[in-house]
Amino acid sequence: MIQIEADLGKLESNHPGLGIHADARLALQALLETVARREDATAPERVRELLTRVRERIAAQELTLEQQVLTAVRRALPTNSPSFWDMTILAYWAWSAFDAMGPNHLHSAQGAGGLGYGFPAALGAAAADPTRPVLAVSGDGGALYSIAELATARQYDLDVTWLIVDDGGYGILREYMTDAFGEPTATELTRPDYVALAESFGVPGLRTSPETLEQDLAKSLATPGPSVVVLPATLRMFAPTHLD
């Protein structure tokens, strides 16, 4: 294991390995400049074949609402705009079925259950590059982890549109529990009216539907400054896309 860590006290603190005491960004940049690029003429075709298999497996599951919503997001988002995805079912779809349209355009907190990541990360991107709109995507459960950042968005007029998919609670846990035990436990949340809450911060908010999502999201992204778009919808996960 190779570990790059700026905090010397954390190097190899859990497992022995090759510890590199350095700032991660500087270390990775040095690696990029040092390691020779590996050319593989077969890579583009293998990638196309894999993506085709993934699309076919998803299409065969008849999850039309989920595909409709993800397609609407892609059509509404400018091709050069980055998107930041919280831990939510729509983000899990994005990992397998969303075309980012370029490098460093899709960011997510996958792998560690990082609820609350999407909106603050999007604000950081908007502060770093105010020339293009930024999209954040959260569920209603994850949104409550960083809801106070609406004040930051308004105070600094950051050009971030926050799409909140509101399914009434922790949707992925509800689905897993129902599949495993026949019913969910403690997955329903008492939650605010996200449109009214956004407007209380002076941030424009609107409630949309799967049918009007593309139009509403595109309008919000085209309007400078922060905004919140709430989509009431219960989305479902897909079966595994990588079986071999």
Coordinates of C-alpha atoms in Angstrom, one line a residue:
M1 CA 0.0 0.0 0.0
I2 CA 1.2 3.5 -0.9
Q3 CA 0.0 6.2 1.3
I4 CA 0.4 10.0 0.6
E5 CA -0.3 12.0 3.7
A6 CA 0.4 15.6 4.7
D7 CA 0.0 14.7 8.4
L8 CA 3.2 12.9 9.4
G9 CA 1.5 11.3 12.4
K10 CA -1.0 9.5 10.2
L11 CA 1.5 7.8 8.0
E12 CA 1.3 4.0 8.3
S13 CA -0.8 4.5 11.5
N14 CA -3.0 1.5 10.7
H15 CA -1.1 -0.6 8.2
P16 CA 2.5 -0.8 7.3
G17 CA 3.3 0.3 3.7
L18 CA 5.1 2.9 1.7
G19 CA 4.5 6.2 3.4
I20 CA 5.1 9.4 1.5
H21 CA 5.0 12.6 3.6
A22 CA 3.7 15.2 1.2
D23 CA 0.8 17.4 0.1
A24 CA -1.4 15.1 -2.0
R25 CA -1.8 17.5 -4.8
L26 CA 1.9 18.2 -5.2
A27 CA 2.7 14.5 -4.9
L28 CA 0.2 13.5 -7.6
Q29 CA 1.4 16.3 -9.8
A30 CA 5.0 15.0 -9.5
L31 CA 3.8 11.5 -10.3
L32 CA 2.0 12.7 -13.4
E33 CA 5.2 14.4 -14.6
T34 CA 7.4 11.4 -13.8
V35 CA 5.4 8.4 -14.8
A36 CA 5.4 7.7 -18.6
R37 CA 2.0 7.7 -20.2
R38 CA 0.9 4.1 -21.1
E39 CA -0.4 3.9 -24.7
D40 CA -3.0 1.2 -25.4
A41 CA -4.5 1.2 -28.8
T42 CA -7.2 -1.2 -27.8
A43 CA -8.5 0.9 -24.9
P44 CA -11.1 3.0 -26.7
E45 CA -12.8 0.0 -28.2
R46 CA -12.8 -1.9 -24.9
V47 CA -14.3 1.1 -23.2
R48 CA -17.0 1.3 -25.8
E49 CA -17.8 -2.3 -25.5
L50 CA -18.1 -2.1 -21.7
L51 CA -20.3 1.0 -21.8
T52 CA -22.6 -0.8 -24.3
R53 CA -23.0 -3.8 -22.0
V54 CA -23.7 -1.5 -19.1
R55 CA -26.4 0.4 -21.1
E56 CA -28.0 -2.9 -22.2
R57 CA -28.2 -4.2 -18.6
I58 CA -29.7 -1.0 -17.3
A59 CA -32.2 -0.8 -20.2
A60 CA -33.3 -4.4 -19.6
Q61 CA -34.4 -3.5 -16.0
E62 CA -37.3 -1.3 -17.1
L63 CA -36.4 1.5 -14.7
T64 CA -37.8 4.2 -16.9
L65 CA -38.3 6.9 -14.3
E66 CA -34.7 6.8 -13.1
Q67 CA -33.4 6.9 -16.7
Q68 CA -35.8 9.7 -17.5
V69 CA -34.5 11.8 -14.6
L70 CA -30.9 11.2 -15.3
T71 CA -31.4 12.1 -19.0
A72 CA -33.1 15.3 -18.0
V73 CA -30.2 16.3 -15.8
R74 CA -27.7 15.6 -18.6
R75 CA -29.7 17.6 -21.1
A76 CA -30.1 20.6 -18.8
L77 CA -26.5 20.8 -17.6
P78 CA -24.1 22.7 -19.9
T79 CA -21.4 20.5 -21.4
N80 CA -18.6 22.4 -19.7
S81 CA -20.2 22.6 -16.2
P82 CA -19.0 20.4 -13.4
S83 CA -21.5 18.4 -11.2
F84 CA -21.1 17.3 -7.6
W85 CA -23.1 14.3 -6.4
D86 CA -24.0 13.4 -2.8
M87 CA -24.6 9.9 -1.6
T88 CA -28.1 9.4 -3.1
I89 CA -29.7 7.0 -5.5
L90 CA -29.5 9.3 -8.5
A91 CA -25.7 9.6 -7.9
Y92 CA -25.4 5.8 -7.9
W93 CA -27.1 5.9 -11.3
A94 CA -24.7 8.6 -12.4
W95 CA -21.7 6.5 -11.6
S96 CA -22.8 4.0 -14.3
A97 CA -25.0 6.0 -16.7
F98 CA -24.1 9.7 -16.7
D99 CA -21.9 11.1 -19.4
A100 CA -19.7 13.7 -17.7
M101 CA -18.8 15.2 -21.1
G102 CA -15.2 15.8 -20.0
P103 CA -12.5 15.2 -17.4
N104 CA -13.0 16.6 -13.9
H105 CA -16.7 17.3 -14.6
L106 CA -18.2 14.6 -12.4
H107 CA -17.3 14.5 -8.7
S108 CA -18.8 12.4 -5.9
A109 CA -18.1 11.1 -2.5
Q110 CA -18.5 7.4 -3.4
G111 CA -17.1 4.7 -1.3
A112 CA -17.4 6.0 2.2
G113 CA -21.0 7.1 2.7
G114 CA -20.1 10.8 2.5
L115 CA -23.5 12.3 3.1
G116 CA -23.5 16.1 2.8
Y117 CA -20.6 16.4 0.4
G118 CA -22.4 17.5 -2.8
F119 CA -23.5 21.1 -2.0
P120 CA -20.4 22.4 -0.2
A121 CA -18.1 20.9 -2.8
A122 CA -20.1 22.6 -5.5
L123 CA -19.8 25.9 -3.7
G124 CA -16.1 25.5 -3.6
A125 CA -16.0 24.8 -7.3
A126 CA -18.1 27.9 -8.0
A127 CA -15.8 30.0 -5.9
A128 CA -12.7 28.7 -7.7
D129 CA -14.2 29.2 -11.2
P130 CA -17.1 31.7 -11.3
T131 CA -17.3 31.6 -15.1
R132 CA -19.6 28.6 -15.4
P133 CA -22.6 27.3 -13.5
V134 CA -22.2 24.3 -11.2
L135 CA -24.7 21.6 -10.3
A136 CA -25.0 19.9 -6.9
V137 CA -27.3 16.8 -6.5
S138 CA -28.5 15.5 -3.1
G139 CA -31.2 13.5 -1.6
D140 CA -33.5 15.0 1.0
G141 CA -31.6 13.1 3.7
G142 CA -28.2 14.2 2.6
A143 CA -29.3 17.7 2.0
L144 CA -29.9 18.2 5.8
Y145 CA -26.2 17.6 6.4
S146 CA -25.2 20.9 4.7
I147 CA -28.4 22.9 4.5
A148 CA -26.8 25.8 6.4
E149 CA -24.5 26.4 3.4
L150 CA -27.4 28.1 1.7
A151 CA -26.3 31.1 3.7
T152 CA -22.8 30.9 2.2
A153 CA -24.3 30.5 -1.3
R154 CA -26.4 33.6 -0.9
Q155 CA -23.8 35.7 0.9
Y156 CA -21.2 35.2 -1.9
D157 CA -23.7 34.9 -4.7
L158 CA -22.2 31.6 -5.8
D159 CA -23.5 30.2 -9.1
V160 CA -24.7 26.8 -7.9
T161 CA -28.0 25.1 -8.7
W162 CA -28.8 22.5 -6.0
L163 CA -31.1 19.6 -7.2
I164 CA -32.6 17.9 -4.2
V165 CA -34.4 14.6 -4.9
D166 CA -37.0 14.3 -2.2
D167 CA -38.2 10.8 -1.5
G168 CA -39.2 11.3 2.1
G169 CA -36.2 9.8 3.8
Y170 CA -33.2 7.5 3.3
G171 CA -34.4 5.9 0.1
I172 CA -31.6 3.5 -0.4
L173 CA -31.8 2.1 3.1
R174 CA -35.6 1.9 2.7
E175 CA -35.1 -0.2 -0.4
Y176 CA -32.5 -2.5 1.0
M177 CA -34.5 -3.1 4.2
T178 CA -37.7 -3.8 2.3
D179 CA -35.9 -6.3 0.0
A180 CA -34.2 -8.0 3.0
F181 CA -36.8 -7.9 5.7
G182 CA -40.1 -7.0 4.0
E183 CA -40.3 -3.6 5.6
P184 CA -38.1 -0.7 6.5
T185 CA -37.2 0.7 9.9
A186 CA -36.3 4.3 10.8
T187 CA -35.9 5.5 7.2
E188 CA -38.7 8.1 7.1
L189 CA -37.6 11.6 7.9
T190 CA -39.4 14.7 9.3
R191 CA -38.0 17.2 7.0
P192 CA -38.5 20.9 6.0
D193 CA -40.2 22.4 2.9
Y194 CA -37.0 22.8 1.0
V195 CA -38.4 25.4 -1.4
A196 CA -39.6 27.6 1.5
L197 CA -36.3 27.0 3.4
A198 CA -34.2 28.1 0.4
E199 CA -36.4 31.2 -0.1
S200 CA -35.9 32.0 3.6
F201 CA -32.2 32.4 2.8
G202 CA -33.0 34.6 -0.2
V203 CA -32.2 31.7 -2.6
P204 CA -34.8 31.1 -5.3
G205 CA -36.5 27.7 -5.0
L206 CA -38.9 25.7 -7.0
R207 CA -40.6 22.3 -7.0
T208 CA -40.4 20.4 -10.2
S209 CA -41.5 17.0 -11.6
P210 CA -39.9 14.4 -13.8
E211 CA -41.8 15.8 -16.8
T212 CA -40.6 19.4 -16.3
L213 CA -37.2 18.7 -14.7
E214 CA -35.1 19.4 -17.8
Q215 CA -36.8 22.8 -18.5
D216 CA -36.8 23.9 -14.8
L217 CA -33.2 22.8 -14.2
A218 CA -31.9 24.4 -17.4
K219 CA -33.6 27.7 -16.4
S220 CA -32.0 27.6 -12.9
L221 CA -28.6 26.8 -14.3
A222 CA -28.9 29.7 -16.8
T223 CA -29.8 32.2 -14.1
P224 CA -26.8 33.6 -12.2
G225 CA -26.5 33.0 -8.5
P226 CA -27.7 30.2 -6.2
S227 CA -30.9 28.3 -6.7
V228 CA -32.6 25.2 -5.4
V229 CA -34.7 22.8 -7.4
V230 CA -36.7 20.1 -5.5
L231 CA -37.8 16.9 -7.3
P232 CA -40.3 14.8 -5.3
A233 CA -39.6 11.3 -6.6
T234 CA -39.0 7.8 -5.3
L235 CA -36.1 6.4 -7.4
R236 CA -35.0 2.8 -7.3
M237 CA -31.5 1.2 -7.6
F238 CA -30.6 -0.9 -10.5
A239 CA -29.1 -4.4 -10.4
P240 CA -25.4 -4.7 -10.8
T241 CA -24.1 -3.5 -14.2
H242 CA -20.7 -5.2 -14.0
L243 CA -21.1 -9.0 -13.9
D244 CA -17.8 -10.1 -15.4

